[in-house]
Amino acid sequence: CQCDVCNADTEREGAASGALIETVNVVADAVSQEFPKVLVKTLAYHWTRKPPLHARPRDNVVIHLAGLENDFAQPVDSEANSLFRDHIAGWSAISKRLWIWHYTTNFVNNVQPYPNIFTIGPDLRFYVKNHTTGVFINGDGFCNIGDFVRLRAWVISHMLWDPSQDAVQLARQFTLGYYGEAGPYVFDYVQLAHNAVKRSGMRLNHGNYYD
């Protein structure tokens, strides 16, 4: 909305998320009267990603923060993703229930190599450190022949269960067990792809394409 009232609210809050949170709070208050255990979730996404200066989500409101603009070759806690990193810290400071929408696939070309498996561990640990209470990892939902779909799902599942684990070692364990005698060579390729992206400085942009 671009009306005078909403524009004034956005200016006061320093972000469009202020008006959103105020509106969601009204809904959350009404819901809590009849359903005290029900949570109301809203997205902090694109133009509502930046946390407001003054508005505060009710205790029964879940903020689901999505970092679609991140460089997925780099951990969230890096200078490459400093804006999203700061937004996580901002929402964590004002929200009792912060969830993360984490992308880990290439939506435009599912079979194109997308080496970001090794950043899952540092990212999940960073989310835990910032009091995140839920993580949705958006993987390959469009086909079953994407970039190491089974390896990725296995590593993600184990890391969600225990973020203190080493994603690299989990990947090694899976490839050796799943691919049999070819396992060491598959793991070498996985490492090669990750190292190549890191060495080149290539940006995995938007979860969609190489930049």
XYZ file of C-alpha atoms in Angstrom:
211
model
C 0.000 0.000 0.000
C 1.285 3.457 -0.932
C -1.313 5.532 0.882
C -0.229 8.438 3.080
C -0.863 6.510 6.305
C 1.206 3.485 5.263
C 3.968 5.620 3.790
C 4.196 7.552 7.042
C 4.329 4.265 8.951
C 7.131 2.990 6.710
C 9.119 6.176 7.230
C 8.651 6.003 10.995
C 9.625 2.321 11.151
C 12.472 2.577 8.649
C 11.011 -0.408 6.788
C 7.780 -1.600 5.200
C 7.744 -4.484 7.669
C 6.410 -2.140 10.355
C 2.941 -1.867 8.814
C 2.941 -5.592 8.126
C 3.749 -6.483 11.736
C 1.120 -4.094 13.074
C -1.488 -5.719 10.819
C -0.405 -9.274 11.670
C -0.478 -8.418 15.380
C -4.163 -7.464 15.089
C -4.890 -10.857 13.551
C -2.719 -12.647 16.114
C -4.516 -10.929 19.002
C -7.894 -12.000 17.638
C -6.739 -15.573 17.059
C -5.261 -15.884 20.553
C -8.649 -15.110 22.137
C -10.146 -18.336 20.824
C -7.060 -20.401 19.982
C -4.335 -19.528 22.517
C -1.980 -22.278 21.304
C -2.185 -21.398 17.591
C 0.670 -19.515 15.946
C 0.255 -16.937 13.188
C 3.068 -16.869 10.648
C 4.096 -14.098 8.292
C 6.956 -13.738 5.828
C 9.863 -11.329 6.095
C 10.571 -11.462 2.384
C 11.839 -9.005 -0.228
C 10.368 -5.628 0.792
C 9.403 -6.796 4.326
C 12.749 -8.445 5.118
C 14.276 -5.526 6.994
C 13.128 -5.484 10.644
C 11.138 -2.451 11.852
C 12.512 0.069 14.312
C 9.581 0.096 16.730
C 6.901 -2.515 15.920
C 7.281 -5.806 17.775
C 5.668 -9.142 16.809
C 3.313 -10.672 19.368
C 4.543 -13.810 21.125
C 2.231 -15.960 18.983
C 3.576 -14.496 15.711
C 6.186 -16.400 13.727
C 8.536 -14.359 11.544
C 9.615 -16.493 8.567
C 12.697 -14.766 7.184
C 13.802 -15.592 3.628
C 17.178 -14.738 2.133
C 16.463 -15.118 -1.569
C 19.127 -12.562 -2.528
C 21.997 -14.372 -0.795
C 25.191 -15.708 -2.299
C 24.585 -19.387 -1.668
C 28.217 -20.320 -2.253
C 29.104 -18.446 0.952
C 27.925 -18.936 4.543
C 25.253 -16.603 5.832
C 27.720 -15.302 8.422
C 30.030 -13.785 5.820
C 30.551 -10.381 4.284
C 29.006 -11.661 1.044
C 25.714 -12.033 2.914
C 26.134 -9.228 5.430
C 22.704 -7.715 4.752
C 20.846 -10.957 5.454
C 23.141 -11.640 8.408
C 22.206 -8.268 9.913
C 18.505 -8.852 9.243
C 18.669 -12.147 11.128
C 20.258 -10.408 14.098
C 17.640 -7.646 13.935
C 14.650 -9.968 13.859
C 16.198 -12.213 16.502
C 16.380 -9.256 18.863
C 12.668 -8.412 18.595
C 10.942 -11.695 17.800
C 10.261 -14.622 20.111
C 9.686 -16.976 17.172
C 12.075 -16.603 14.252
C 12.093 -19.146 11.428
C 14.391 -19.192 8.412
C 13.514 -20.020 4.806
C 16.811 -21.425 3.509
C 17.391 -22.106 -0.200
C 19.631 -24.912 -1.377
C 18.830 -25.600 -5.021
C 18.852 -24.083 -8.484
C 15.243 -23.440 -9.464
C 15.963 -22.610 -13.092
C 18.222 -25.555 -13.915
C 17.863 -28.402 -11.431
C 20.607 -30.559 -12.963
C 23.214 -27.815 -13.104
C 25.931 -28.221 -10.433
C 25.099 -26.119 -7.400
C 27.904 -26.650 -4.884
C 26.623 -25.286 -1.595
C 26.287 -28.443 0.504
C 29.258 -27.544 2.699
C 27.743 -24.213 3.794
C 24.730 -25.914 5.382
C 26.579 -26.612 8.631
C 27.873 -23.079 9.281
C 24.488 -21.639 8.296
C 22.481 -23.835 10.659
C 24.871 -23.118 13.511
C 24.526 -19.406 12.830
C 20.724 -19.728 12.922
C 20.895 -21.557 16.255
C 23.231 -18.904 17.637
C 20.635 -16.272 16.742
C 17.816 -18.094 18.543
C 16.050 -19.378 15.444
C 13.285 -21.808 16.427
C 12.537 -23.269 12.995
C 14.236 -23.799 9.641
C 12.610 -24.724 6.338
C 15.197 -25.789 3.759
C 13.804 -25.329 0.270
C 15.374 -28.061 -1.841
C 14.731 -29.568 -5.239
C 10.969 -30.049 -5.463
C 10.616 -30.061 -9.254
C 12.512 -33.195 -10.329
C 14.345 -36.143 -8.831
C 17.510 -35.932 -10.908
C 18.927 -32.666 -9.617
C 22.425 -31.956 -8.326
C 23.065 -34.757 -5.804
C 19.471 -34.697 -4.552
C 19.877 -37.731 -2.286
C 23.242 -36.635 -0.913
C 21.898 -33.167 -0.238
C 18.746 -34.473 1.480
C 20.782 -36.863 3.631
C 23.249 -34.206 4.770
C 20.460 -31.681 5.407
C 18.439 -34.177 7.470
C 21.401 -35.049 9.672
C 22.408 -31.408 10.087
C 18.876 -30.368 11.052
C 18.889 -33.093 13.691
C 22.294 -32.051 15.028
C 23.808 -28.829 13.586
C 27.099 -29.454 15.387
C 28.018 -32.154 12.864
C 30.477 -31.620 10.005
C 28.692 -31.406 6.639
C 31.881 -32.353 4.788
C 32.299 -35.537 6.788
C 28.620 -36.353 6.391
C 28.966 -35.956 2.624
C 31.968 -38.266 2.673
C 30.088 -40.849 4.737
C 27.140 -40.803 2.338
C 29.132 -41.041 -0.879
C 31.247 -43.942 0.414
C 28.165 -45.795 1.604
C 25.797 -45.007 -1.263
C 28.075 -45.291 -4.291
C 30.149 -48.257 -3.155
C 33.506 -48.599 -4.895
C 32.839 -45.389 -6.830
C 32.279 -43.496 -3.559
C 35.798 -42.048 -3.163
C 35.721 -40.662 -6.702
C 32.254 -39.164 -6.227
C 33.376 -37.495 -3.005
C 36.459 -36.147 -4.792
C 34.166 -34.593 -7.405
C 31.930 -33.037 -4.744
C 34.983 -31.481 -3.107
C 36.331 -30.378 -6.496
C 33.103 -28.530 -7.321
C 32.967 -26.772 -3.956
C 36.628 -25.796 -4.082
C 36.269 -24.497 -7.643
C 33.435 -22.147 -6.693
C 35.301 -20.959 -3.613
C 38.508 -20.389 -5.565
C 36.803 -18.554 -8.439
C 34.748 -16.220 -6.272
C 31.677 -17.162 -8.317
C 28.377 -16.088 -6.812
C 25.462 -18.523 -6.586
C 22.788 -15.889 -6.896
C 19.088 -16.079 -5.965
C 19.145 -19.859 -5.822
C 18.463 -19.547 -9.530
C 21.535 -18.938 -11.633
C 25.224 -18.217 -11.658
C 26.208 -14.545 -11.507
